[in-house]
Amino acid sequence: MSTSIDLTATAGLPAPSELEESAAAILHRGSIINDSLQRAHARWSLLADAYEAPEQFQVRGGMDLPRTAGEAVLQAASHAASALRAFAGAVEEIHRKRLELQAEAGELLEENNCPAPTGALPAGNGPLSLPALLLQSRADQLALELSAAEDECMRALARLERSHGAERRGL
């Protein structure tokens, strides 16, 4: 009987700390852009009352665009950071479960007096034992969880692009 457990679908997980750092960097840059545009709007506002011309209402209205653009950038950065943080949390949980599975698979290999694995956790070519089948099922479930987390992150970012793309076209 074999006790081969394939964990390759969850190999090479991104580091949750790097995802968190990326989220923080996106949010920080969005905040810097928003602050800059808010300051530009505030400076214009100081002059707005002194500006008199036939088109003054159009110009004043146009000068509100930096303020709203800054707010939109900050909101987009916040949503992108949230998507990355949610993905980081999912990856951290998957990594924890993967380590547990590796330990259980190692114990199963020892129980069956199989040699120590070098790659995926192979130990023979025959049919899987019931405990090995259960472990493989959990490994497959982890792969599905990773795929779902990736898909959710991409959907969140795609929603962000669609909503802000529509705003840009409306300007």
XYZ file of C-alpha atoms in Angstrom:
171
model
C 0.000 0.000 0.000
C 1.100 3.532 -0.733
C 0.976 6.582 1.490
C 1.736 9.179 -1.172
C 0.357 12.606 -0.265
C 0.588 15.338 -2.919
C 0.909 18.829 -1.437
C 2.409 20.488 -4.519
C -0.704 22.594 -5.189
C 0.009 24.568 -2.020
C 3.795 24.685 -2.375
C 5.410 28.082 -2.777
C 2.790 30.044 -0.866
C 3.445 33.785 -0.734
C 4.635 35.117 2.601
C 1.688 36.677 4.476
C 4.026 39.298 5.932
C 5.020 40.414 2.421
C 1.357 40.653 1.422
C 0.655 42.725 4.546
C 3.632 44.982 3.762
C 2.369 45.445 0.203
C -1.087 46.334 1.492
C 0.395 48.879 3.875
C 2.545 50.362 1.082
C -0.471 50.715 -1.230
C -2.475 52.402 1.498
C 0.446 54.691 2.378
C 0.925 55.774 -1.234
C -2.809 56.345 -1.653
C -2.773 58.499 1.453
C 0.172 60.540 0.161
C -1.583 61.153 -3.156
C -4.820 62.092 -1.410
C -3.019 64.477 0.939
C -1.250 66.144 -1.986
C -4.466 66.614 -3.925
C -6.298 67.877 -0.831
C -3.550 70.449 -0.267
C -3.755 71.544 -3.917
C -7.510 71.962 -3.559
C -7.103 73.892 -0.295
C -4.614 76.268 -1.918
C -6.966 76.835 -4.827
C -9.817 77.455 -2.404
C -7.862 80.372 -0.923
C -7.892 82.015 -4.355
C -11.360 80.943 -5.452
C -13.152 83.846 -3.764
C -10.840 86.344 -5.481
C -11.260 84.793 -8.915
C -13.841 86.620 -10.963
C -14.507 85.912 -14.608
C -17.471 84.950 -16.771
C -16.458 81.288 -16.480
C -15.685 81.419 -12.736
C -18.300 78.810 -11.787
C -16.940 76.356 -14.339
C -13.375 76.950 -13.168
C -14.355 76.605 -9.501
C -16.227 73.402 -10.274
C -13.250 72.062 -12.212
C -10.948 72.780 -9.314
C -13.013 70.466 -7.120
C -11.835 67.544 -9.273
C -8.451 67.184 -7.514
C -10.212 66.899 -4.155
C -12.601 64.200 -5.339
C -9.808 62.441 -7.261
C -7.707 62.315 -4.095
C -10.588 60.809 -2.162
C -11.139 58.238 -4.914
C -7.447 57.278 -4.922
C -7.476 56.811 -1.163
C -10.658 54.736 -1.328
C -9.210 52.567 -4.120
C -5.985 52.085 -2.163
C -8.009 51.111 0.896
C -10.012 48.516 -1.051
C -6.871 47.096 -2.675
C -5.148 46.884 0.710
C -8.183 45.138 2.194
C -8.156 42.578 -0.621
C -4.458 41.862 -0.049
C -4.923 41.621 3.717
C -7.784 39.164 3.320
C -5.628 37.088 0.970
C -2.734 37.245 3.457
C -5.020 35.916 6.196
C -6.192 33.060 3.995
C -2.611 32.191 2.999
C -1.531 32.188 6.637
C -4.315 29.752 7.526
C -3.529 27.535 4.525
C 0.145 27.506 5.493
C -0.762 26.458 9.050
C -3.006 23.655 7.794
C -0.342 22.555 5.310
C 2.232 22.222 8.094
C -0.223 20.112 10.100
C -0.827 17.898 7.069
C 2.901 17.480 6.479
C 3.370 16.423 10.094
C 0.481 13.948 9.916
C 1.764 12.556 6.621
C 5.205 12.139 8.163
C 3.687 10.252 11.087
C 1.768 8.027 8.683
C 4.952 7.301 6.760
C 6.705 6.360 9.997
C 3.811 4.098 11.026
C 4.041 2.290 7.693
C 7.869 2.079 7.963
C 8.289 4.039 4.744
C 11.467 5.958 3.904
C 11.499 9.680 4.606
C 10.060 11.720 1.743
C 12.162 14.062 -0.326
C 9.503 15.782 -2.440
C 5.754 15.548 -2.338
C 5.677 12.741 0.281
C 5.861 9.581 -1.864
C 6.081 6.088 -0.447
C 5.187 3.457 -2.994
C 3.126 2.861 -6.089
C 0.182 0.880 -4.771
C -3.277 2.144 -3.851
C -3.557 4.656 -1.038
C -4.503 3.481 2.422
C -7.620 4.949 4.018
C -5.616 7.297 6.290
C -3.559 8.408 3.283
C -6.733 8.959 1.255
C -8.116 11.132 4.041
C -4.896 13.137 4.193
C -4.895 13.532 0.399
C -8.485 14.702 0.552
C -7.480 17.367 3.058
C -4.518 18.339 0.839
C -6.887 18.675 -2.111
C -9.218 20.785 0.023
C -6.318 23.084 0.884
C -5.597 23.521 -2.817
C -9.242 24.478 -3.334
C -9.059 26.952 -0.434
C -5.973 28.552 -1.968
C -7.636 28.787 -5.359
C -10.757 30.321 -3.792
C -8.672 32.874 -1.868
C -6.783 33.835 -5.033
C -10.050 34.132 -6.957
C -11.636 36.301 -4.263
C -8.633 38.629 -4.200
C -8.721 38.939 -7.986
C -12.493 39.549 -7.948
C -12.088 42.283 -5.335
C -9.391 43.960 -7.409
C -11.428 43.562 -10.598
C -14.467 45.169 -8.902
C -12.200 48.014 -7.918
C -11.025 48.464 -11.516
C -14.586 48.338 -12.861
C -15.931 50.863 -10.368
C -13.054 53.296 -10.775
C -12.951 52.816 -14.537
C -16.586 53.926 -14.672
C -15.756 56.960 -12.509
C -12.899 57.937 -14.816
C -15.161 57.741 -17.858
C -17.704 59.914 -16.035
C -15.195 62.727 -15.438
